[in-house]
Coordinates of C-alpha atoms and ligand atoms in Angstrom, one line a residue:
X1 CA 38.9 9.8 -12.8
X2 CA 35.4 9.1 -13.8
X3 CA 32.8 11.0 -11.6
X4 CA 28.7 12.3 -11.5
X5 CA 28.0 15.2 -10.7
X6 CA 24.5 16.3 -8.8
X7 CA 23.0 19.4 -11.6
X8 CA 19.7 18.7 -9.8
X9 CA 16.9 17.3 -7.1
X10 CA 20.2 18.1 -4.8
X11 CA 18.3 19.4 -1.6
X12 CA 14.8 19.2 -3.3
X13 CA 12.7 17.2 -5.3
X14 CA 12.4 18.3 -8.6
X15 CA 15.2 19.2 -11.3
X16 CA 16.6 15.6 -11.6
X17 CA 19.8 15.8 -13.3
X18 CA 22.9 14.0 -12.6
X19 CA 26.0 14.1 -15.2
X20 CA 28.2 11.1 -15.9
X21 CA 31.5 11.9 -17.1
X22 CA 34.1 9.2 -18.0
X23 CA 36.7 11.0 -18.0
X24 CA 38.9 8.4 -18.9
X25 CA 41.6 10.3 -21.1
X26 CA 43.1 13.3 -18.7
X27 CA 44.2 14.5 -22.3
X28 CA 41.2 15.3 -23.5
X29 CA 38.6 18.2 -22.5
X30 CA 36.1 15.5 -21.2
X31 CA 35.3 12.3 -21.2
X32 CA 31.9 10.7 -22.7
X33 CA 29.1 12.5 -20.8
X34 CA 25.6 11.5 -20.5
X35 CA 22.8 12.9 -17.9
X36 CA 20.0 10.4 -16.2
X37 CA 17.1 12.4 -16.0
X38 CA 16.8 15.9 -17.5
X39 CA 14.0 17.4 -15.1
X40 CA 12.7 20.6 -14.6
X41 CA 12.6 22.6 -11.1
X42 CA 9.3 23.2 -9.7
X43 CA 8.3 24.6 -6.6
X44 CA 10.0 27.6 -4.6
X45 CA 11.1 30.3 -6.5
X46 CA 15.2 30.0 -6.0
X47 CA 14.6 26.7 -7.4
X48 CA 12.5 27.8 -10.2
X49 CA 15.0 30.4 -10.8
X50 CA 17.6 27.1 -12.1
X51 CA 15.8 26.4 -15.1
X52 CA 16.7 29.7 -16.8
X53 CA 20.7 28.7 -15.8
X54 CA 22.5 27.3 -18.4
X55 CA 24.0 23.8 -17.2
X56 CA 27.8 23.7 -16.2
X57 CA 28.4 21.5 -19.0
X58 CA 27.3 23.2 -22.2
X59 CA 24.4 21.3 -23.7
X60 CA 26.5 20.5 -26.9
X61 CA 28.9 18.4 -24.9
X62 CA 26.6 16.1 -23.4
X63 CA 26.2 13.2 -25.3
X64 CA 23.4 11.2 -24.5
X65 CA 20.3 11.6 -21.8
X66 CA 18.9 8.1 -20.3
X67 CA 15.3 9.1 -19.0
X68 CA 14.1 6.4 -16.0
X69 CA 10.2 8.3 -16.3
X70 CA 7.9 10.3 -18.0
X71 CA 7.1 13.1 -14.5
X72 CA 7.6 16.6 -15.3
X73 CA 10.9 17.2 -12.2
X74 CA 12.6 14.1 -14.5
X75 CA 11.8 15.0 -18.3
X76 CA 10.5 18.7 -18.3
X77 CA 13.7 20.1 -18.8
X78 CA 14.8 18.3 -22.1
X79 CA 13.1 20.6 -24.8
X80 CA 15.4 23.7 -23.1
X81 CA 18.5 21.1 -22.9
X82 CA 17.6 20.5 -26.9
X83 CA 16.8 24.2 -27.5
X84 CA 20.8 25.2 -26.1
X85 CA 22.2 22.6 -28.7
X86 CA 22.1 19.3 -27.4
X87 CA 21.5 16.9 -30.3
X88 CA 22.4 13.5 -29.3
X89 CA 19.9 10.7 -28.4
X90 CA 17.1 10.5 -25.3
X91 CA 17.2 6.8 -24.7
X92 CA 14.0 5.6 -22.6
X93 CA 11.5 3.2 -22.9
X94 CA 8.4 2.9 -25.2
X95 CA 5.5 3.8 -22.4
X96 CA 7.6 6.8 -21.3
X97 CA 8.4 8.1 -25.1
X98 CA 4.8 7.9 -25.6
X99 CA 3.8 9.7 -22.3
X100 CA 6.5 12.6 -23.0
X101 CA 4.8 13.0 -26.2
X102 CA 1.8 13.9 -24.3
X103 CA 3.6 15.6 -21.1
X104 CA 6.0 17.9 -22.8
X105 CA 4.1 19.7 -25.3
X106 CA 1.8 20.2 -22.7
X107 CA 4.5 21.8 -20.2
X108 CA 5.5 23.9 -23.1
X109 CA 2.3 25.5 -23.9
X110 CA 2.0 26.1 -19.8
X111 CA 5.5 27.8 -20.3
X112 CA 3.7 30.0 -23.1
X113 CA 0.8 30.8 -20.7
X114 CA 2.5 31.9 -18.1
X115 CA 5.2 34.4 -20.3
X116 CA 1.9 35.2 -22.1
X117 CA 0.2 36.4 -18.2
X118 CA 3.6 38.2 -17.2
X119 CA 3.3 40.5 -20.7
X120 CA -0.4 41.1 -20.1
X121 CA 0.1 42.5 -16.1
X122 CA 4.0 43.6 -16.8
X123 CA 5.0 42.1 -14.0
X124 CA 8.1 40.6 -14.9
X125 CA 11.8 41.8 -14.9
X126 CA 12.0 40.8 -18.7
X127 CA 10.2 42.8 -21.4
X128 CA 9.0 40.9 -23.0
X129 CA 8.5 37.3 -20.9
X130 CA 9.3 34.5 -22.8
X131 CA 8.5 31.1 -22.3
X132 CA 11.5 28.4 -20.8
X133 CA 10.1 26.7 -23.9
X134 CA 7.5 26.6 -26.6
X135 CA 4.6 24.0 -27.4
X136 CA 6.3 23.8 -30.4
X137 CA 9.9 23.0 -29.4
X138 CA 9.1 20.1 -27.0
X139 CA 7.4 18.5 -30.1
X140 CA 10.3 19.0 -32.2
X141 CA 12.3 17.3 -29.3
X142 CA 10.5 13.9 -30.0
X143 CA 12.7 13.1 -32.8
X144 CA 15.7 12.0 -30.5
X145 CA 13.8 9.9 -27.8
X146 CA 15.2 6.4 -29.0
X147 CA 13.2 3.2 -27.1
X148 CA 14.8 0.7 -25.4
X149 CA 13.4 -2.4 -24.0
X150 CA 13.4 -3.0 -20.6
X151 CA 16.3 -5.6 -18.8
X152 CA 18.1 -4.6 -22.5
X153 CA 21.8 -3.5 -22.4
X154 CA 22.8 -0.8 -24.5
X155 CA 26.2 0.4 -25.0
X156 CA 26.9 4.4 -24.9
X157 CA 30.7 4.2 -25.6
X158 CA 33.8 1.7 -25.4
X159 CA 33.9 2.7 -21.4
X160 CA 29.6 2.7 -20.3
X161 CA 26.7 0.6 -21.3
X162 CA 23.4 0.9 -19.2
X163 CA 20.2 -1.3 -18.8
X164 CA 17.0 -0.1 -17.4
X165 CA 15.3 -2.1 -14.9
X166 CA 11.8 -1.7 -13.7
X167 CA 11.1 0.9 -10.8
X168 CA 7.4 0.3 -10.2
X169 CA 6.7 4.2 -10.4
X170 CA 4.6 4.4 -13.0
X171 CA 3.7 3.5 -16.4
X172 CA 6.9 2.9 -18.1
X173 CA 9.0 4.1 -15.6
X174 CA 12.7 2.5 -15.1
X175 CA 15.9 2.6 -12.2
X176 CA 18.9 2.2 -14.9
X177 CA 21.8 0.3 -14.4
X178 CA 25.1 1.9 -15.4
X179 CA 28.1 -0.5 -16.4
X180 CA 31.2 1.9 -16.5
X181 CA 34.5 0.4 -16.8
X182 CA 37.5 2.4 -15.2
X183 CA 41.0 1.1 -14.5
X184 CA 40.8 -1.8 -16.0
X185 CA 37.7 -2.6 -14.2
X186 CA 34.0 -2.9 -14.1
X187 CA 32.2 -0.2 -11.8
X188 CA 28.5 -0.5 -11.1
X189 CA 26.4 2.7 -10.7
X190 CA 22.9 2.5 -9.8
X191 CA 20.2 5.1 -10.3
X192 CA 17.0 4.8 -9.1
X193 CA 15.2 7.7 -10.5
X194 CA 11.7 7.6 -8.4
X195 CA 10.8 4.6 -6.4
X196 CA 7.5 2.6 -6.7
X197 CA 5.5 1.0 -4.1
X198 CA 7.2 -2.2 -2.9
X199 CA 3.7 -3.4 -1.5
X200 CA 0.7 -3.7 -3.9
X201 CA -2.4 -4.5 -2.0
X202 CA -5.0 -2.5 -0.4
X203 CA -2.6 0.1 0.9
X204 CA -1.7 1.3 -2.7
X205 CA -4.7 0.8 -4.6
X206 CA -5.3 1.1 -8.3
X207 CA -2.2 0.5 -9.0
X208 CA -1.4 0.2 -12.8
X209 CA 2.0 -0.9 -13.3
X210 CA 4.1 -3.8 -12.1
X211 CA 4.4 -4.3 -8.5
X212 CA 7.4 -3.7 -6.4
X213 CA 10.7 -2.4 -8.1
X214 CA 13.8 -4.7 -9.7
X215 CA 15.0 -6.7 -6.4
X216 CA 18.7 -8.3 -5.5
X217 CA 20.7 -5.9 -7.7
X218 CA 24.3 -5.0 -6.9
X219 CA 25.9 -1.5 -6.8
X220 CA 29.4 0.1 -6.4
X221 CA 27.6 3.2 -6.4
X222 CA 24.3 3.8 -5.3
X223 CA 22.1 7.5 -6.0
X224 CA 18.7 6.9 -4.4
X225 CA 15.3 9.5 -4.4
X226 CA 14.3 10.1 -0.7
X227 CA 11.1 12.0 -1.5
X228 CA 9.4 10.4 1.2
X229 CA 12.4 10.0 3.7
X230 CA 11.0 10.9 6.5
X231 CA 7.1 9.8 6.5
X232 CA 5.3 6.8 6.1
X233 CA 2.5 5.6 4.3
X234 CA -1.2 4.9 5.9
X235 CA -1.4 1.1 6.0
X236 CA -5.3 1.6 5.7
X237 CA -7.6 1.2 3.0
X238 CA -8.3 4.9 1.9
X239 CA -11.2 3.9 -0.1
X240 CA -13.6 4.3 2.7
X241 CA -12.8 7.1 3.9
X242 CA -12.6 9.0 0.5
X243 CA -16.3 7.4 -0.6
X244 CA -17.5 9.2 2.9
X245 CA -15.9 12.1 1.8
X246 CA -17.7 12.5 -1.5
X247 CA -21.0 11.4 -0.2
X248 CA -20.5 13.9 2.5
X249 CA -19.8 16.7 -0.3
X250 CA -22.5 15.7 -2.2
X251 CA -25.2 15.2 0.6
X252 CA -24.5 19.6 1.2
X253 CA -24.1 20.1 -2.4
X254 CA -21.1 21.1 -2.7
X255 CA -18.5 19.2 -5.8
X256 CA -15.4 17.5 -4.8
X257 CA -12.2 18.9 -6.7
X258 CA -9.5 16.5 -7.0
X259 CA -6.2 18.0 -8.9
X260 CA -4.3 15.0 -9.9
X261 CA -1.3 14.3 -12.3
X262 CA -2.8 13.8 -15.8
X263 CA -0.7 11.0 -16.2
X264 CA -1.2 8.0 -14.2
X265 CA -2.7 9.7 -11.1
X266 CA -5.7 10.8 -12.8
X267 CA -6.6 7.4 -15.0
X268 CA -5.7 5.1 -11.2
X269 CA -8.2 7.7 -9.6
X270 CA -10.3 7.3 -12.7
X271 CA -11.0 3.5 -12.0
X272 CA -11.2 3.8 -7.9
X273 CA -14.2 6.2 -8.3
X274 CA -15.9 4.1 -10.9
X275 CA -15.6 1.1 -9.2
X276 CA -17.0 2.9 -6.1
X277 CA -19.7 4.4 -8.0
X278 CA -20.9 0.6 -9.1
X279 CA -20.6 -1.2 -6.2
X280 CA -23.1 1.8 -4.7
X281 CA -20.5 3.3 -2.2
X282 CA -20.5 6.7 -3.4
X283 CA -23.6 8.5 -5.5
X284 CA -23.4 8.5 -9.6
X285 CA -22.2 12.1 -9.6
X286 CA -21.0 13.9 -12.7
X287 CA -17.4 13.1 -13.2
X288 CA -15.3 15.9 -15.5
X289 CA -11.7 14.7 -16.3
X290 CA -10.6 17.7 -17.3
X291 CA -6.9 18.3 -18.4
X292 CA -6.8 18.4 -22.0
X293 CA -3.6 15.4 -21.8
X294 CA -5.7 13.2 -20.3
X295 CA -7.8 11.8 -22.9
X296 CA -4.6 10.7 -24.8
X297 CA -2.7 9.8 -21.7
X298 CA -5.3 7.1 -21.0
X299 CA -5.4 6.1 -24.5
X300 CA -1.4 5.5 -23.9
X301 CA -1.8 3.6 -21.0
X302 CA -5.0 1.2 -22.9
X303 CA -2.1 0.8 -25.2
X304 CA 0.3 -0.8 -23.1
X305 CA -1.0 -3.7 -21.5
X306 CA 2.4 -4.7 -20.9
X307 CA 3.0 -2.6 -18.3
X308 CA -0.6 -3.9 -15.7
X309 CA -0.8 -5.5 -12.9
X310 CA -3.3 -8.4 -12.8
X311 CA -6.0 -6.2 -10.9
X312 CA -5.6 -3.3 -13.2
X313 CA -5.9 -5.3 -16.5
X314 CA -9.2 -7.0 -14.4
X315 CA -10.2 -3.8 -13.6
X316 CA -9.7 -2.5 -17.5
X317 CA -11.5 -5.9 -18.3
X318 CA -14.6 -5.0 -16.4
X319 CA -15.1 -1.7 -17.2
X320 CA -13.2 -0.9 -20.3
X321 CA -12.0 2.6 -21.3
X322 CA -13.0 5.4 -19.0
X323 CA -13.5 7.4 -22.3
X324 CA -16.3 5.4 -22.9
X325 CA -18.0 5.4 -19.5
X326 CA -21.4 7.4 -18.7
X327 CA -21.4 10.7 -17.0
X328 CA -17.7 10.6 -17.2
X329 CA -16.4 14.1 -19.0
X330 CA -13.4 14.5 -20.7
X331 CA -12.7 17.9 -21.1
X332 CA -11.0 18.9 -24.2
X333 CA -11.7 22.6 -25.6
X334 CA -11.3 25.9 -23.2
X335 CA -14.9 26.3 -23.9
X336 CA -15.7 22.9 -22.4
X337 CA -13.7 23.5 -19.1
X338 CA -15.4 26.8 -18.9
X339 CA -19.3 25.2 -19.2
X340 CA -17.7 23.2 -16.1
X341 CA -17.5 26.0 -14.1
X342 CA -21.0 26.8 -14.7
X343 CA -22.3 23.4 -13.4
X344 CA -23.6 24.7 -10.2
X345 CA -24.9 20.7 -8.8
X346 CA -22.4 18.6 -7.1
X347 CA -19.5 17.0 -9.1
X348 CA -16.5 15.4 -9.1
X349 CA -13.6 17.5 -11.1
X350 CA -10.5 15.9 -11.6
X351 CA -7.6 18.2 -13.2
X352 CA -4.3 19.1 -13.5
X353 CA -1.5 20.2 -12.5
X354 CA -1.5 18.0 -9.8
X355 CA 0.4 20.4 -7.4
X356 CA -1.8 23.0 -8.6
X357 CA 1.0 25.2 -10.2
X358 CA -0.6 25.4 -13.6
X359 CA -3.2 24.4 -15.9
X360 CA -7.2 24.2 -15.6
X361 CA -6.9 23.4 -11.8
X362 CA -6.5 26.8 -11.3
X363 CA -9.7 27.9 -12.6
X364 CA -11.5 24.8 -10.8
X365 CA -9.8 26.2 -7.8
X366 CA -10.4 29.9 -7.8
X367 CA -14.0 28.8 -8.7
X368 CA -15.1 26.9 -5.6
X369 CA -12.1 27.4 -2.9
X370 CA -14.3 30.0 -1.7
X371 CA -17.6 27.9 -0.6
X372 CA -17.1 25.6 2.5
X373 CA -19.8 23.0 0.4
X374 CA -16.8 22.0 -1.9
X375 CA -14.0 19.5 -0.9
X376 CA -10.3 19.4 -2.1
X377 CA -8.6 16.3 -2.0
X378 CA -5.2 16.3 -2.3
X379 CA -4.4 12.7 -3.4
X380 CA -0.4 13.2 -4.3
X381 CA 2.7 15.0 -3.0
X382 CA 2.6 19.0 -2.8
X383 CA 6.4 20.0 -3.0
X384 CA 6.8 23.0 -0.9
X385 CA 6.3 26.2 -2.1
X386 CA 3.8 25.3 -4.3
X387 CA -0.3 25.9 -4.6
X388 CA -1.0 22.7 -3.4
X389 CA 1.4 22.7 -0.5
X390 CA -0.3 26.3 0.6
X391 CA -3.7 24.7 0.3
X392 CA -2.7 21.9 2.2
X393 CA -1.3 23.0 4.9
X394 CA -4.2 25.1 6.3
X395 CA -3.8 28.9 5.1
X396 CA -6.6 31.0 4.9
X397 CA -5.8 32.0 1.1
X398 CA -3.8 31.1 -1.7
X399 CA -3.1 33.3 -4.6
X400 CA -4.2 32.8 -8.0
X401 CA -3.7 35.0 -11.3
X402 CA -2.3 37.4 -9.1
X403 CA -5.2 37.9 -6.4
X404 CA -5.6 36.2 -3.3
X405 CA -8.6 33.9 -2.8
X406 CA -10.0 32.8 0.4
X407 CA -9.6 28.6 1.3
X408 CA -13.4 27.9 2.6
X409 CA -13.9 24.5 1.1
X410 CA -12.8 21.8 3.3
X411 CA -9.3 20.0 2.2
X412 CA -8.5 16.5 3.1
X413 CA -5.8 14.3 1.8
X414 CA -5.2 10.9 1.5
X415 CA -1.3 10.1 1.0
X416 CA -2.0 5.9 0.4
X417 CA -2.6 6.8 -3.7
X418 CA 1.2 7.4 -3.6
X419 CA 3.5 5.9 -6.3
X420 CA 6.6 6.3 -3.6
X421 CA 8.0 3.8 -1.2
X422 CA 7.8 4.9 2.2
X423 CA 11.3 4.4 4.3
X424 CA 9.8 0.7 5.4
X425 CA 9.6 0.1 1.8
X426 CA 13.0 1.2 0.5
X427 CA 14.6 -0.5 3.3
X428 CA 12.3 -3.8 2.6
X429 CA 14.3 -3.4 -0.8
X430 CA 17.3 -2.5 -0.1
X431 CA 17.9 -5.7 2.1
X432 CA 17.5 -7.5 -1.4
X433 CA 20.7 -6.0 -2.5
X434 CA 23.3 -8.6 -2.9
X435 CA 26.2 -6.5 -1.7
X436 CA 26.3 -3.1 0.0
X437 CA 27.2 -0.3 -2.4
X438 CA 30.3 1.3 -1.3
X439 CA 28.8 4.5 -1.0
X440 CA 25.3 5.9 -1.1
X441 CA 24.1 9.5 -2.4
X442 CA 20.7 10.8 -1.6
X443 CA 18.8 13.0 -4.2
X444 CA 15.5 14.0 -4.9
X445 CA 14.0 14.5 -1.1
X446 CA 13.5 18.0 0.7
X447 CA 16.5 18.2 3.3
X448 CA 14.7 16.8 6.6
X449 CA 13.9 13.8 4.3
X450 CA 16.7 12.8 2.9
X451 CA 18.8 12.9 6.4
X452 CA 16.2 11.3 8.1
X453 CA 16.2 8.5 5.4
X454 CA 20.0 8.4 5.9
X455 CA 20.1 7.9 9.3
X456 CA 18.1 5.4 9.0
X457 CA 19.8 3.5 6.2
X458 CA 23.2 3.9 8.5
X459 CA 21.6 2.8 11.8
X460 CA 19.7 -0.2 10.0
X461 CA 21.7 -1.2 7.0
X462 CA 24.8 -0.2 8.3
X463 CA 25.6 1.6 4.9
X464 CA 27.7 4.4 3.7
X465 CA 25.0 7.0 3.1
X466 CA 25.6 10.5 2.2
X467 CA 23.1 13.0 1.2
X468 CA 24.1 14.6 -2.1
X469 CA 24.5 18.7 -2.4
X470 CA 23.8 20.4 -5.4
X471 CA 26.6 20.3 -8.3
X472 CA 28.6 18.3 -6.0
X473 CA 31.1 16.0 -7.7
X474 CA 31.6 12.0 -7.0
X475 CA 34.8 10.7 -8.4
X476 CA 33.7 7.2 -9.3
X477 CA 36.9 5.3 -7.9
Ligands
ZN501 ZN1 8.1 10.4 -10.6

């Protein structure tokens, strides 16, 4: 019997890794296997712990990944799936090969960082630290991303094709569509890898990329994120308040530090300040973009126009390419991010990580946490357990490079820039479905979220909704 099995974002958000094996002939060792999503964990240590585990299936045996996004807890783990043999092909589409070009070198020379800062204070079990992977060998993974069109059906093997339809997540970003045929018949398995907003308007501003996810699809078997399962969006304008925010910060001189996904978070946030700054709501302060993917991430994203809405390519129309703009910063050299440090008059400093787990955030942070004239806005999720989480939530310090630093600055956050339906959204789509899936699995949502979400689904859809565990097995009957 065919079935998935749950290898990650089982009980959590990040690690996204489900197996598909066909299984069709009980003679043979396995069946055609392939994984959607090959993510990495993030967050808590017990999770973080998972990416040194080898995957139940060695990495030789899988045959093919299908990647629905270019986010860190969805691709980060390939270059370690490649580096333990896998050598088959990473089928995605165009925007998201291009962004993974950008996002997973990057994560690798963070993995070399951090092995490098264990060896220098000896404070890990293994002498010496290495990384989970090198700069180096997530660049030599490029060569087996293959792109595929979107609403395209490719076929895998005799028994599964798939076709990737658009999520609305961000740039690129895909749900995929999984014909598998079993017993003579065809199954439908739907994956819906992260969610994007279902309404585009003022309550999810900035938004670059198509609005509202692939509607009136049908599934035999449906494996849905839950990330936001049990909260809801804001249904105000956040604009306002975030343009009192930064006058606020600036009026005390104090700079506003906003960490922010390179990738899409940080380009969306990009145009919102400008177009504040010109229509005279907030003052023309210094703006440093600095995360050293940035510059080519929003060179990707001029690139594919494809992907806009009809605000964002008016938007990119009237102001052109951030790269260009005055008193906008982009940060490239160590040395540059440094002189930012020094700037002692109210700015605005975008960086990343955007859950403040790595990168030149840290710095920025360690910097000015201390003095209550700076702000921290927090303008995406913070999975628990990490930096941003901590910051978030109120504590009096946060450690970083090993010492604790004290949380004076004020911290706000504004959870409308999310790229994540809220239950109201998913369940606005889900009535679009043209036949109720005969069984539902949750994934990617913290544990509170993902029950709540299915006992919402139950009590309002009337569904078969099941929140998946990790390496659980679905026979796909
Ligand atoms: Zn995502």
């Amino acid at each position: 019997m065919p079935y998935i099995q749950f290898l990650g974002a089982a009980g959590t958000v990040t690690g996204s890794k489900h197996l598909i094996n066909t299984a069709h002939d009980s003679s043979s060792k396995h069946g055609f296997q392939i994984l959607i999503d090959c993510g990495l964990f993030q967050g808590q240590k017990e999770w973080r712990e998972r990416n040194w585990q080898d995957t139940p299936v060695p990495a030789r045996e899988i045959d093919a990944v299908v990647l629905t996004h270019a986010h860190l807890d969805h691709c980060g783990w390939i270059p370690r799936l490649v580096k333990e043999g896998f050598r088959g092909p990473i089928y995605a589409t165009q925007p998201t090969i291009d962004l993974c070009s950008v996002v997973l070198p990057d994560s690798g020379h963070l993995q070399e960082e951090d092995a490098a800062f264990y060896n220098k204070r000896k404070v890990s079990k293994h002498d010496p630290a290495l990384p989970l992977y090198s700069l180096k060998e997530a660049q030599d993974c490029q060569r087996f991303f293959k792109p595929v069109a979107v609403e395209q059906t490719t076929q895998l093997s005799p028994e599964l094709s798939f076709r990737f339809v658009r999520a609305a997540h961000i740039l690129g970003s895909c749900m995929v569509e999984i014909t598998l045929q079993t017993n003579g018949r065809n199954r439908r398995l739907f994956f819906t890898g992260d969610i994007g907003r279902v309404r585009d308007s003022l309550i999810a501003p900035g938004k670059v990329v198509h609005s509202g996810p692939q509607e009136n699809e049908t599934a035999d078997l449906l494996v849905m994120e839950s990330t936001y399962g049990n909260r809801q969006h804001p249904h105000t304008d956040p604009r306002p308040e975030l343009a009192r925010l930064i006058r606020e910060t600036a009026q005390r001189g104090g700079s506003v530090i906003v960490p922010a996904f390179a990738v899409e978070r940080t380009q969306k946030f990009l145009f919102i300040l400008k177009r504040l700054m010109e229509t005279g709501q907030i003052p023309r302060l210094p703006v440093y973009c600095d995360s050293p993917m940035a510059i080519r991430a929003v060179e990707i994203f001029l690139k594919h126009t494809e992907e806009y809405t009809e605000r964002a390519a008016e938007l990119i129309k009237t102001y052109g390419s951030p790269i260009e703009w005055p008193g906008f910063t982009f940060a490239l050299t160590a040395e540059q991010s440094k002189k930012i440090n020094e700037s002692h008059y109210p700015s605005i400093i975008v960086s990343s990580s955007g859950m403040v787990t790595g990168g030149r955030i840290l710095h920025h942070m360690a910097q000015r946490l201390p003095d209550p004239k700076n702000l921290v806005i927090f303008i995406g999720f913070q999975a628990p357990g990490t930096r941003g989480a901590i910051i978030k939530s109120g504590a009096p310090e946060v450690k970083i490079f090993g010492d604790f630093v004290p949380i004076r600055a004020q911290v706000a956050a504004l959870e409308q820039f999310s790229d994540h339906a809220d239950p109201p959204e998913m369940l606005e789509w889900l009535r679009t479905f043209k036949n109720q899936p005969g069984a539902t699995y949750l994934v990617h949502g913290e544990p509170a979220a993902a029950a709540q979400l299915r006992d919402r689904m139950k009590k309002e859809l009337g569904w078969n909704v099941q929140v998946a565990e990790y390496m659980e097995r679905v026979e796909v009957k």
